[in-house]
Short mmCIF file of C-alpha atoms and ligand atoms in Angstrom, two decimals:
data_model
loop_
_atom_site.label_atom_id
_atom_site.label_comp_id
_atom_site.label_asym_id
_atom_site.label_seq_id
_atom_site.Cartn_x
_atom_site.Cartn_y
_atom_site.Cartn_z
CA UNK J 1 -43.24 6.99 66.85
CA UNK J 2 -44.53 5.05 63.99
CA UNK J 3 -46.02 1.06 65.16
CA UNK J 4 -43.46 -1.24 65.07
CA UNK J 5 -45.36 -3.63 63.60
CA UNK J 6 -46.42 -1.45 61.11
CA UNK J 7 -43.06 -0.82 60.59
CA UNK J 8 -41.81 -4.65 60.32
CA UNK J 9 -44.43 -5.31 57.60
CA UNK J 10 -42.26 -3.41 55.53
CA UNK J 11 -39.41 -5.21 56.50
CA UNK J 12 -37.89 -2.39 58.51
CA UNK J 13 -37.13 -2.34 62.14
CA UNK J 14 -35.00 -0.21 64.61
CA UNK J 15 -32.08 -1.95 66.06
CA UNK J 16 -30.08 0.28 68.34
CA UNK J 17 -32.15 3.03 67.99
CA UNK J 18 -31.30 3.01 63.84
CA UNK J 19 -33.28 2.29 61.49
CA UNK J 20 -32.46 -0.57 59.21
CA UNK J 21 -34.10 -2.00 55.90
CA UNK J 22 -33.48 -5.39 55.73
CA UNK J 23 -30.19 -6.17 57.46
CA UNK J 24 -29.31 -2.99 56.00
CA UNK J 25 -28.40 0.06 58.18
CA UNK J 26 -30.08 3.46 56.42
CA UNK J 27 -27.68 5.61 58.14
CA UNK J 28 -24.42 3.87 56.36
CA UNK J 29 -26.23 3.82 52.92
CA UNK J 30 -27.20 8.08 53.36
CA UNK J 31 -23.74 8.15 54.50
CA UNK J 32 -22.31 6.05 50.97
CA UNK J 33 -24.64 7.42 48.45
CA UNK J 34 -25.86 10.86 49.90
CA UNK J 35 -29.17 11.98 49.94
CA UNK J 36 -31.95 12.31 48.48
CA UNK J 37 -31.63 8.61 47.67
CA UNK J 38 -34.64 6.12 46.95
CA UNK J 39 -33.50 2.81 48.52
CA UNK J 40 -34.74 -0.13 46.78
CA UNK J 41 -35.65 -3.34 48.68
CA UNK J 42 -35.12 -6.23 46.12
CA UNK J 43 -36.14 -9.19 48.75
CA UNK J 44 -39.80 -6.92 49.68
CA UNK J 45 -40.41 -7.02 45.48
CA UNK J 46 -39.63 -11.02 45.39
CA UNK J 47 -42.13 -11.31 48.12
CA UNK J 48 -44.78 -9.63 47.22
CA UNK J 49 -44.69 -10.89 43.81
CA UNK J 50 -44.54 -14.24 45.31
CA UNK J 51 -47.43 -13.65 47.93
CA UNK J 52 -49.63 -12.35 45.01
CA UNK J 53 -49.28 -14.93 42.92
CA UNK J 54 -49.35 -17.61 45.22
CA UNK J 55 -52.45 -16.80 47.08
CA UNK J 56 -54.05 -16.61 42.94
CA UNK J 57 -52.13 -19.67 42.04
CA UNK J 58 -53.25 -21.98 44.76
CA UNK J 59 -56.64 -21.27 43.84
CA UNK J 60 -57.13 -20.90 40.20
CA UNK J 61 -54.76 -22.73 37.15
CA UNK J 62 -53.97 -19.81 34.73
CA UNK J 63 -53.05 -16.89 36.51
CA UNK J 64 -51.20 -13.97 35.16
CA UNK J 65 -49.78 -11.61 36.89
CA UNK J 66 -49.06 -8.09 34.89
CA UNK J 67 -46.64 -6.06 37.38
CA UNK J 68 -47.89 -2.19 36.08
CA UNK J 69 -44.64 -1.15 34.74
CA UNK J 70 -45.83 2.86 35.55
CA UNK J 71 -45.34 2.84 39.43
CA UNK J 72 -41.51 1.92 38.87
CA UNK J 73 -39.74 1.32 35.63
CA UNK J 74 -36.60 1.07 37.01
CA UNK J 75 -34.32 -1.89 34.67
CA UNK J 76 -33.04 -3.82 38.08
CA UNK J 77 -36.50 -4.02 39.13
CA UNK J 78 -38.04 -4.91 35.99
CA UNK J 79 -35.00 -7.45 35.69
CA UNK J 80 -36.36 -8.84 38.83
CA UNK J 81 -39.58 -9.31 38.53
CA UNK J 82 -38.64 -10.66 34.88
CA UNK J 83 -36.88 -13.24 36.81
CA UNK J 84 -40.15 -14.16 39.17
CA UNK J 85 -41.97 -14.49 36.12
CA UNK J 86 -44.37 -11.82 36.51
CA UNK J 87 -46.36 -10.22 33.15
CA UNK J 88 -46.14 -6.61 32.60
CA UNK J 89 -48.65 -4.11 31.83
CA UNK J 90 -47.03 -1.33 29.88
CA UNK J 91 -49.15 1.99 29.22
CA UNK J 92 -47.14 3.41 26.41
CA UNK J 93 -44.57 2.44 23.78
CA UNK J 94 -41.10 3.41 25.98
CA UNK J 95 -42.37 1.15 28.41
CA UNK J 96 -42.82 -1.68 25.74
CA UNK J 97 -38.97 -0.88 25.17
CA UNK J 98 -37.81 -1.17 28.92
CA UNK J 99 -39.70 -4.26 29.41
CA UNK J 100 -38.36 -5.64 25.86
CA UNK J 101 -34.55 -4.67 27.45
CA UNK J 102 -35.39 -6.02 30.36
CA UNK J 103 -35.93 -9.42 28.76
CA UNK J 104 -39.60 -9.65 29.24
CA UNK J 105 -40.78 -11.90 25.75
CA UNK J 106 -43.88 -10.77 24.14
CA UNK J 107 -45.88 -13.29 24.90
CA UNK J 108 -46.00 -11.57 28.74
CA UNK J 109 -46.28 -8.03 28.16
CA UNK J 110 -49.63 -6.49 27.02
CA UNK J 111 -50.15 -2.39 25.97
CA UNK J 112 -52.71 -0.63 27.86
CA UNK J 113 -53.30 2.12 25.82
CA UNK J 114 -55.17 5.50 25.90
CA UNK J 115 -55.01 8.15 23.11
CA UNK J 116 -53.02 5.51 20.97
CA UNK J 117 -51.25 6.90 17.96
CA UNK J 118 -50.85 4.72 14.39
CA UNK J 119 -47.52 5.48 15.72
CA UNK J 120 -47.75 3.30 19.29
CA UNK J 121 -49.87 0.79 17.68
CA UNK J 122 -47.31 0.02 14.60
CA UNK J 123 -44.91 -0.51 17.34
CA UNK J 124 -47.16 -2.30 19.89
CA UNK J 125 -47.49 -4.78 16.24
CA UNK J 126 -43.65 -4.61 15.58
CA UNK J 127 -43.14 -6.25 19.34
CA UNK J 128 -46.06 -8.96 18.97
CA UNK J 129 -47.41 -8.08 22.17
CA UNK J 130 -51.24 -8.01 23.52
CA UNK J 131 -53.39 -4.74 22.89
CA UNK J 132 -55.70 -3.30 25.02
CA UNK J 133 -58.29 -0.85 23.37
CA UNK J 134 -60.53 1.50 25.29
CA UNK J 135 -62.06 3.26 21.61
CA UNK J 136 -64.03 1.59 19.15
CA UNK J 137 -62.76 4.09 16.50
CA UNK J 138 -59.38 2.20 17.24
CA UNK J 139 -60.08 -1.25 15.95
CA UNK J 140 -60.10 -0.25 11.84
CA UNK J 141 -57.05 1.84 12.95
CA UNK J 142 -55.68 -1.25 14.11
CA UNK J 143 -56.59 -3.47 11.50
CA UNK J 144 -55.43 -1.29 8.89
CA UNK J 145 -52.10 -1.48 10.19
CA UNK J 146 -51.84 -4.70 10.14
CA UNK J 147 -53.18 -5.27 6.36
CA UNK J 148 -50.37 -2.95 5.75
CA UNK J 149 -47.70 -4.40 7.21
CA UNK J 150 -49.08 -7.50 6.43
CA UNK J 151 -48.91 -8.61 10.37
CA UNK J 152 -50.88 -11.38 11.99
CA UNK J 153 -53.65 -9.52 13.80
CA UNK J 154 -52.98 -9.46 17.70
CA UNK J 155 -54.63 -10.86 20.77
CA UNK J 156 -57.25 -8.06 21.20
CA UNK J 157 -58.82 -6.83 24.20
CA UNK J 158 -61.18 -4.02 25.05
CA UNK J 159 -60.88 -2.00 28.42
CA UNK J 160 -64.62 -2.34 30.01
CA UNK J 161 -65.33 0.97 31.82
CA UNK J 162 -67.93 -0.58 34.60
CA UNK J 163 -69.18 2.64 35.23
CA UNK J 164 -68.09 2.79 39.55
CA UNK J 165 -64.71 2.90 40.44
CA UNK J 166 -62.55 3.95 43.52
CA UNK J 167 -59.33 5.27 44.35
CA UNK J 168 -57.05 7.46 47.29
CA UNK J 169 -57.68 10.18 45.18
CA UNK J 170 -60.44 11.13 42.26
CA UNK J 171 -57.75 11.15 39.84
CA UNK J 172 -57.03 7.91 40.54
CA UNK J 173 -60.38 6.88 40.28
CA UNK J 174 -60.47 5.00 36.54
CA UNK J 175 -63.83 4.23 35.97
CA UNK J 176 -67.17 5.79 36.31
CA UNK J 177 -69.30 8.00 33.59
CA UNK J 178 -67.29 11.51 33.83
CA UNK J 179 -63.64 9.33 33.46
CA UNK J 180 -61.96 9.52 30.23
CA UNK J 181 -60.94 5.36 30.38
CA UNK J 182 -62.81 2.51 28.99
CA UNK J 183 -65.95 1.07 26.79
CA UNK J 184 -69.31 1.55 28.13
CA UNK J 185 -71.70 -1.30 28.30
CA UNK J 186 -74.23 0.00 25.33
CA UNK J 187 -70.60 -0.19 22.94
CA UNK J 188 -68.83 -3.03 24.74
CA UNK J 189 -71.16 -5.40 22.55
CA UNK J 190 -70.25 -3.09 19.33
CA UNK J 191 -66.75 -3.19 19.99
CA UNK J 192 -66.13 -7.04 20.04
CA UNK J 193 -68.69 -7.34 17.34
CA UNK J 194 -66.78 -5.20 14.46
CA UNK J 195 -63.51 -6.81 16.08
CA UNK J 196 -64.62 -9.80 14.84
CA UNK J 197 -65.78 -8.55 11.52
CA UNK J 198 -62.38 -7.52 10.84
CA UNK J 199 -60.99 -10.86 12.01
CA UNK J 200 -59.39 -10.67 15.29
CA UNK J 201 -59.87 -13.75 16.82
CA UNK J 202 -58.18 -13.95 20.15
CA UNK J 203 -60.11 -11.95 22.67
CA UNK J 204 -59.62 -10.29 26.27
CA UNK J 205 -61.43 -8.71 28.07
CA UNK J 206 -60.36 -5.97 30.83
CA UNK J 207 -60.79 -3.15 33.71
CA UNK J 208 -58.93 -1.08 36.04
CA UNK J 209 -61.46 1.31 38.43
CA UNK J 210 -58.90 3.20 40.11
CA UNK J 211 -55.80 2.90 42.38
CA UNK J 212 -54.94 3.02 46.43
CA UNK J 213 -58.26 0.80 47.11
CA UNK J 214 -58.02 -1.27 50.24
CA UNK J 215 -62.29 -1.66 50.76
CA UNK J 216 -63.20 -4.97 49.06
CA UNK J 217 -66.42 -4.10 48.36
CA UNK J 218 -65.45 -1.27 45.85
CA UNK J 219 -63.86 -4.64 43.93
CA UNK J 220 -67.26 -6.47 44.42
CA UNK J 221 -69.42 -3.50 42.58
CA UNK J 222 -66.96 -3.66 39.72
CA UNK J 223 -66.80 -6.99 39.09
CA UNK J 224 -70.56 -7.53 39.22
CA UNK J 225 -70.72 -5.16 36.69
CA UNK J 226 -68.29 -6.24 34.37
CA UNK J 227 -69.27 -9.76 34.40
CA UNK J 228 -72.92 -8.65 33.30
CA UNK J 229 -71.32 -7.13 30.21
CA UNK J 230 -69.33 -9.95 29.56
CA UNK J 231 -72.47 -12.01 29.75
CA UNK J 232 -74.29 -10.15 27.18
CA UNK J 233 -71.43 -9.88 24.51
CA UNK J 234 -71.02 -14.24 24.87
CA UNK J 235 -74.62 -14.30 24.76
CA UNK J 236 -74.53 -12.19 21.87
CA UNK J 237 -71.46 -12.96 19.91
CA UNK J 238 -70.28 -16.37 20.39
CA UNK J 239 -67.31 -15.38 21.92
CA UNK J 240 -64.53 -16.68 24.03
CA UNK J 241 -62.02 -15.09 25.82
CA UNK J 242 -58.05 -16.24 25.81
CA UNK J 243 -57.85 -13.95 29.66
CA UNK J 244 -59.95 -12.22 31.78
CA UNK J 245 -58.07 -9.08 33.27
CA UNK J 246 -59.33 -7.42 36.35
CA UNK J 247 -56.94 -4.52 36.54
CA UNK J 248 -55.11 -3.29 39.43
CA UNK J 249 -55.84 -1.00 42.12
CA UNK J 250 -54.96 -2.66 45.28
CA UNK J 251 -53.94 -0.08 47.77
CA UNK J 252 -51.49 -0.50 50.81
CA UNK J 253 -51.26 0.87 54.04
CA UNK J 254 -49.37 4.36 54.18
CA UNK J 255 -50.54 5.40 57.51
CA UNK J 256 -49.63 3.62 60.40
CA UNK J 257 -53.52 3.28 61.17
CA UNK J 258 -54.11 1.72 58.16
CA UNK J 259 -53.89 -2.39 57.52
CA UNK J 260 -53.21 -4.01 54.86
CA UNK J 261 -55.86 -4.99 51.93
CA UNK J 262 -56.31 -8.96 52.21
CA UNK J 263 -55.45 -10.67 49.43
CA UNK J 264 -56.85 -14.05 50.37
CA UNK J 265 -60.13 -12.32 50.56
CA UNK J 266 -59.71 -10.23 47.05
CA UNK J 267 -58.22 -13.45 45.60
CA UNK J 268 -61.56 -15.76 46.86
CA UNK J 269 -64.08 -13.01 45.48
CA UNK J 270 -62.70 -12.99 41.90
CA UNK J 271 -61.55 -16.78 42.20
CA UNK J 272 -65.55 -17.58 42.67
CA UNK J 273 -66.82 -14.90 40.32
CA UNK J 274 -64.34 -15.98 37.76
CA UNK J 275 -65.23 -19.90 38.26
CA UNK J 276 -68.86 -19.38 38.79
CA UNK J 277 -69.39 -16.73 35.51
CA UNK J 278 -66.69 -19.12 33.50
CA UNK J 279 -69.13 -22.44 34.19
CA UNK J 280 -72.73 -20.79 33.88
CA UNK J 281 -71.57 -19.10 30.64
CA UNK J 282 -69.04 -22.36 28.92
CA UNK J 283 -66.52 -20.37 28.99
CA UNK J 284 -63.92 -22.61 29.52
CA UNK J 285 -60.63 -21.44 31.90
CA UNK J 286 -59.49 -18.55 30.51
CA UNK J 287 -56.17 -17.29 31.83
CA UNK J 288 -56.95 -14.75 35.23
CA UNK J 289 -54.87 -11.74 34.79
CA UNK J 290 -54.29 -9.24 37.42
CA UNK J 291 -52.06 -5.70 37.47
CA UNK J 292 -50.74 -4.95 40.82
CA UNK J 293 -48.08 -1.72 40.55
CA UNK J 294 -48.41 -0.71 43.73
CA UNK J 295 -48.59 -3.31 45.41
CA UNK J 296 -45.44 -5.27 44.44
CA UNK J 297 -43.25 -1.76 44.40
CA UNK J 298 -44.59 0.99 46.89
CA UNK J 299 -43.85 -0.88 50.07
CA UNK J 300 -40.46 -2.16 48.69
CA UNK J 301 -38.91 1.70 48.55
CA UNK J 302 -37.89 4.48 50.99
CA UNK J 303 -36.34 7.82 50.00
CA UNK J 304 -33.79 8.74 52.39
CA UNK J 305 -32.87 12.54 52.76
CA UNK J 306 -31.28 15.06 55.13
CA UNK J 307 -32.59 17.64 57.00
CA UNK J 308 -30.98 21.17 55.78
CA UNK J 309 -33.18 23.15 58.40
CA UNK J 310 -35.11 23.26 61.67
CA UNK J 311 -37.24 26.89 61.57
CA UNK J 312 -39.74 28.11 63.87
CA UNK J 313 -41.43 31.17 62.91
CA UNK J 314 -43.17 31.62 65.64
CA UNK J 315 -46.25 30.74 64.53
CA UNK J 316 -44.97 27.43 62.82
CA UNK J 317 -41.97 24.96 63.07
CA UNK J 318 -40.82 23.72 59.40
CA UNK J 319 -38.61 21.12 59.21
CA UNK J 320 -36.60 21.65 55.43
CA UNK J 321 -35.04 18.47 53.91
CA UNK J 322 -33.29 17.89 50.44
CA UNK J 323 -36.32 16.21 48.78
CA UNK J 324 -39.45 18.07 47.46
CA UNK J 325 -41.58 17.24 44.79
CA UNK J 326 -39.13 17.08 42.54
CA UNK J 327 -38.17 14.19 44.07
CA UNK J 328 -41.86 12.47 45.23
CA UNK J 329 -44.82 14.58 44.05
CA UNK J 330 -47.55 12.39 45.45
CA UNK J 331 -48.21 14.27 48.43
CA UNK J 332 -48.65 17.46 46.48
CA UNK J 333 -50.46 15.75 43.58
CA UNK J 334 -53.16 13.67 45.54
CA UNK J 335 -52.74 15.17 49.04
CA UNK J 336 -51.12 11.29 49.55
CA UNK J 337 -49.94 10.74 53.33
CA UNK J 338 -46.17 9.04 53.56
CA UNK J 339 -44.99 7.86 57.13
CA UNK J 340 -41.76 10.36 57.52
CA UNK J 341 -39.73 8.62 60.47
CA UNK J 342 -35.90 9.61 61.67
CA UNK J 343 -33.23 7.29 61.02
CA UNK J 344 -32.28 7.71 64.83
CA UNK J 345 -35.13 6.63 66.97
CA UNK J 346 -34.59 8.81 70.31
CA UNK J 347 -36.06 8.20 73.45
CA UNK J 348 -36.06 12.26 74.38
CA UNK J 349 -39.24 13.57 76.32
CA UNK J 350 -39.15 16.86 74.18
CA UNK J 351 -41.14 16.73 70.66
CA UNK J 352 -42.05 19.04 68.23
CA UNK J 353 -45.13 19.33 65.82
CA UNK J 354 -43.79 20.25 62.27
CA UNK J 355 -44.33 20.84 58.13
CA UNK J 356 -41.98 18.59 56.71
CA UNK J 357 -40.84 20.74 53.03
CA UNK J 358 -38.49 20.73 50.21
CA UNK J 359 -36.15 23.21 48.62
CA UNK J 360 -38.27 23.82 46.07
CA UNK J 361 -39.98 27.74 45.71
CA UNK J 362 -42.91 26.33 45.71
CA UNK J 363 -44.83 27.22 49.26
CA UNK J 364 -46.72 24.34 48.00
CA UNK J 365 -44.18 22.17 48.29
CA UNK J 366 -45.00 20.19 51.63
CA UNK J 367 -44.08 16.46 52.11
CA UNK J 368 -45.81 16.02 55.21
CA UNK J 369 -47.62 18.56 57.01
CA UNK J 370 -48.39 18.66 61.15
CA UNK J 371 -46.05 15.88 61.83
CA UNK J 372 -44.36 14.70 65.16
CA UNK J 373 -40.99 14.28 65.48
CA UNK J 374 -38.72 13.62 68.97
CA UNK J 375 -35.53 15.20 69.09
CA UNK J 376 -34.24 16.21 65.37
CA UNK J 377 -31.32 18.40 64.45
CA UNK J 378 -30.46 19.30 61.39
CA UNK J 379 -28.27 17.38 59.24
CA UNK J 380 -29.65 14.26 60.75
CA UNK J 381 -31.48 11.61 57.83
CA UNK J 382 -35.17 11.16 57.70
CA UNK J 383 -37.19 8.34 55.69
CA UNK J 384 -40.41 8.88 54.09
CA UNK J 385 -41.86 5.35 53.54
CA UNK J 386 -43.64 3.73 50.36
CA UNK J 387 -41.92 5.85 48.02
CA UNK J 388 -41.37 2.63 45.63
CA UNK J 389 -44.61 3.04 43.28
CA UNK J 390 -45.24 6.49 41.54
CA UNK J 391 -41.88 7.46 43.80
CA UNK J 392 -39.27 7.57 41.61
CA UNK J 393 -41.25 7.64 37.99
CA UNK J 394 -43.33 10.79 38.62
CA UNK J 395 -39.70 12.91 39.82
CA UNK J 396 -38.49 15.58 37.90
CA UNK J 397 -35.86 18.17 37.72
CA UNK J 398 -38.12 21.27 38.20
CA UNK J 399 -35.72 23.95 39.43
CA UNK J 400 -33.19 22.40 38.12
CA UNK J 401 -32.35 19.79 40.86
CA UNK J 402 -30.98 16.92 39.18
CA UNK J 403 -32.89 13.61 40.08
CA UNK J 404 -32.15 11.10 42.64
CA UNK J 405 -29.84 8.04 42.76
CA UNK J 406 -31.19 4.75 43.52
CA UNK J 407 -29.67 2.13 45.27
CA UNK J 408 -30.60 -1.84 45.45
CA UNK J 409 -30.79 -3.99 48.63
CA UNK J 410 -31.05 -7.32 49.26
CA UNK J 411 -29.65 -9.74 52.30
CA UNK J 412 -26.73 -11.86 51.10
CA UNK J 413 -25.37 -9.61 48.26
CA UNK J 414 -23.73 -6.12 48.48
CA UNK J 415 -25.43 -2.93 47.98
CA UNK J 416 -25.50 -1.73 44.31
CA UNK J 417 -26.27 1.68 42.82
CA UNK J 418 -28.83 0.81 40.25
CA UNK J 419 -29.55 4.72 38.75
CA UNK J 420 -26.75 7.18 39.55
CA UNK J 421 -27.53 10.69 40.71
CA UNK J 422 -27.98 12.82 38.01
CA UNK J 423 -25.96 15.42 37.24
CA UNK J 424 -25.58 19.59 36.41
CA UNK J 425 -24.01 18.27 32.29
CA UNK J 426 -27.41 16.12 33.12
CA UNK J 427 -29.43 19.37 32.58
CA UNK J 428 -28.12 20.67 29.78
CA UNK J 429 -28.52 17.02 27.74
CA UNK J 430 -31.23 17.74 24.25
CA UNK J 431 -30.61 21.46 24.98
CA UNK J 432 -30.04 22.94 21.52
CA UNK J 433 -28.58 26.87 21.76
CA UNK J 434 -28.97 28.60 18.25
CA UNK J 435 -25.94 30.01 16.88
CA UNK J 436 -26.81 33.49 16.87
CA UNK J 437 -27.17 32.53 21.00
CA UNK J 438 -23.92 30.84 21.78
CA UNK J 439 -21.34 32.23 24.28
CA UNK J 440 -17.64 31.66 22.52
CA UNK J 441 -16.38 28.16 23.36
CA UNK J 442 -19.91 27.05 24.15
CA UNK J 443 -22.11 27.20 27.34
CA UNK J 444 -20.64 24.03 28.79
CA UNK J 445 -17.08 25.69 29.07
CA UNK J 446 -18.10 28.53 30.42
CA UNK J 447 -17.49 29.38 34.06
C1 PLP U 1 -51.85 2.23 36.71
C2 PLP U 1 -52.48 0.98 36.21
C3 PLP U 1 -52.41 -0.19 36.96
C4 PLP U 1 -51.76 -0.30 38.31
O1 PLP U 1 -52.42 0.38 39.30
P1 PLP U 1 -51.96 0.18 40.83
O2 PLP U 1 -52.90 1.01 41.59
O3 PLP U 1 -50.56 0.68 40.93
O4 PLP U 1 -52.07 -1.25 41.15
C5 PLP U 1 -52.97 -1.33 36.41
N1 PLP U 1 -53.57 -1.32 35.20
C6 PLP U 1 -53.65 -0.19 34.45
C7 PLP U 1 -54.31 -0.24 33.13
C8 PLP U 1 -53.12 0.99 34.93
O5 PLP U 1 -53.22 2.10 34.19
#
């Protein structure tokens, strides 16, 4: 019932009334791997990487694009974006570590911090990577580390709150007066001003104002606004910067109503700013960095799972499936809308109008509420759609389900599990019993 256009965007299509992914049936992989499973689309990744930095590439020279390694930290899909060439914003120290595993070299990965400890920041210093600051009381911290390490001070940026942002959601919403992110314009100056009086000499400069935005002019606002703060610390400090980082945000179309964000558009708006500001203020061509999560991963996931139940209670028909949000929490989080479409596409006249819920005991726990659905039975699979970016990394194992296993798609190779279904041993793992608590012969050989 969902556009097949729509649909096709995402590279999925129904081809004798199943869906399929690719050239991949759904069906046969729910069938392999059981369910819940999040299905990972490898070639939808490559292209939107691709598409991204194309449309920046073909109009500016030094583009950098810094995949946010928070929507999906999965190694094969770090690994392939690591292959693309893509930059990686990391917003904490274990995601330094995956991207440093995943072979991303220093040189491309920058920390994004909030709340740093000495702790993050000694090992942000240890890996040689670019820091992102959003508190002035930060840069001594910084510098002290280094003087006692004796490292070379990093490439140093500060994160500009530009006091409007936007988002699906207000806690996605990054910037703005009441948000806890960022440098306001009154201590942007200060900032870069005792970073050069302790001797940092490579500079960025950055913002992110929220996340799910597909309105242009929300970027527009921003990007006014942080290029009149820029302007004022060159014209006051003599500065110039190594990148100019414009965050992420871009949102994508979960509801079949929705259309996509264009990219040729958002890419000609910061392309002018960018060359305009750059020219006006002798900046040179500083590298244009952007951080797309969402983008390059929601689209390029769906979580498979089975329907346990089909209840009516006579007031309302539920339809109960194997994932809740322990498995994909967005819905329940932000109120986010996912597309939830059966595997079999039927062509019955009879429909019913249903709450799509997990197994969780949670009455909270609703994936979808009021939605349509032709003929369904249970056992049969459904697919809720754009599960790739905040899918996956937000699950958990509250109530003791054990996560999900993910599998990896592409045409021309065979399908690989890339995370294996956790297990029951899974939940005892870090457990420690005291002594004076153990059963004889230990809890996990007891029956
Ligand atoms: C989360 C985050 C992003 C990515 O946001 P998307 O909406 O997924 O594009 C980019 N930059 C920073 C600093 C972030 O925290």
């Amino acid at each position: 019932m969902v556009n097949d256009n729509w649909l096709k965007l995402k590279d999925l299509e129904y081809r004798n009334q199943q869906l399929y992914c690719g050239d991949q049936s759904l069906t046969e992989l729910a069938q392999t791997y059981g369910t819940p499973l999040y299905v990972v689309n490898e070639d939808l990744i490559r292209k939107r990487y691709r598409t991204i930095h194309n449309i920046f590439s073909n109009r500016y020279s030094k583009v950098r694009i810094h995949y946010a390694v928070k929507s999906n930290s999965n190694l094969s899909v770090l690994r392939i974006l690591e292959e693309e060439g893509a930059y990686v914003d990391a917003v904490s120290s274990g995601e330094v570590f995956l991207t440093k595993k995943s072979g991303f070299t220093s040189d491309r990965i920058m920390q994004t911090g909030n709340n740093w400890t000495d702790e993050e920041m000694q090992y942000a210093l240890d890996n040689n990577i670019m820091i992102n600051l959003d508190a002035i009381s930060h840069i001594h911290r910084l510098k002290k580390l280094c003087g006692n390490s004796n490292q070379q001070l990093p490439i140093l940026s500060f994160r500009i709150n530009p006091e409007f942002g936007d988002g699906h959601h207000d806690h996605c919403i990054t910037a703005g007066k009441t948000i806890k992110f960022g440098i306001f314009e009154p201590q942007v100056i200060e900032a870069f001003k005792i970073a050069k009086e302790c001797g940092f000499t490579q500079f960025g400069a950055h913002m992110h104002i929220g996340s799910g935005i597909l309105n242009i002019t929300s970027f527009k606002k921003a990007l006014d606004k942080y290029f009149q703060i820029i302007r004022s610390v060159v014209e006051e400090l003599d500065i110039t910067f190594e990148f100019l980082d414009f965050g992420g945000g871009i949102g994508i179309p979960y509801r079949d109503s929705e259309n996509p964000l264009s990219i040729e558009k958002y890419a000609d708006l910061l392309i002018s700013k960018l060359q305009y500001e750059c020219e006006t203020m002798n900046l040179g061509t500083p590298y244009l960095a952007i951080e797309p999560g969402r983008y390059i991963s929601s689209e390029a996931s769906i979580l498979l799972s089975q329907v346990n139940t089909i209840k009516n209670n006579g007031f309302r028909h539920f339809i109960g499936i194997d994932a809740g949000f322990n498995t994909l929490i967005r819905p329940v989080l932000y109120g986010s809308y996912h597309e939830i479409v059966s595997l079999l596409k039927t062509e019955s006249d009879e429909s019913i109008i249903a709450d799509v819920v997990g197994q969780l005991c949670e009455s909270g726990d609703v994936l979808g509420k009021d939605r349509k659905f032709s003929h369904l039975e249970e056992r049969d699979y459904l697919a809720i759609l754009d599960a790739g970016a905040y899918g996956f990394s937000m699950s958990s194992t509250y109530n003791s389900r054990p996560r999900s296993a993910e599998v990896l798609i592409s045409r021309g190779h065979a399908n690989i599990l890339i995370r294996e279904r956790e297990s029951f041993d899974d939940l005892l793992l870090h457990q420690i019993i005291p002594d004076r608590l153990k059963i004889a012969g230990g809890v996990e050989n007891h029956d």
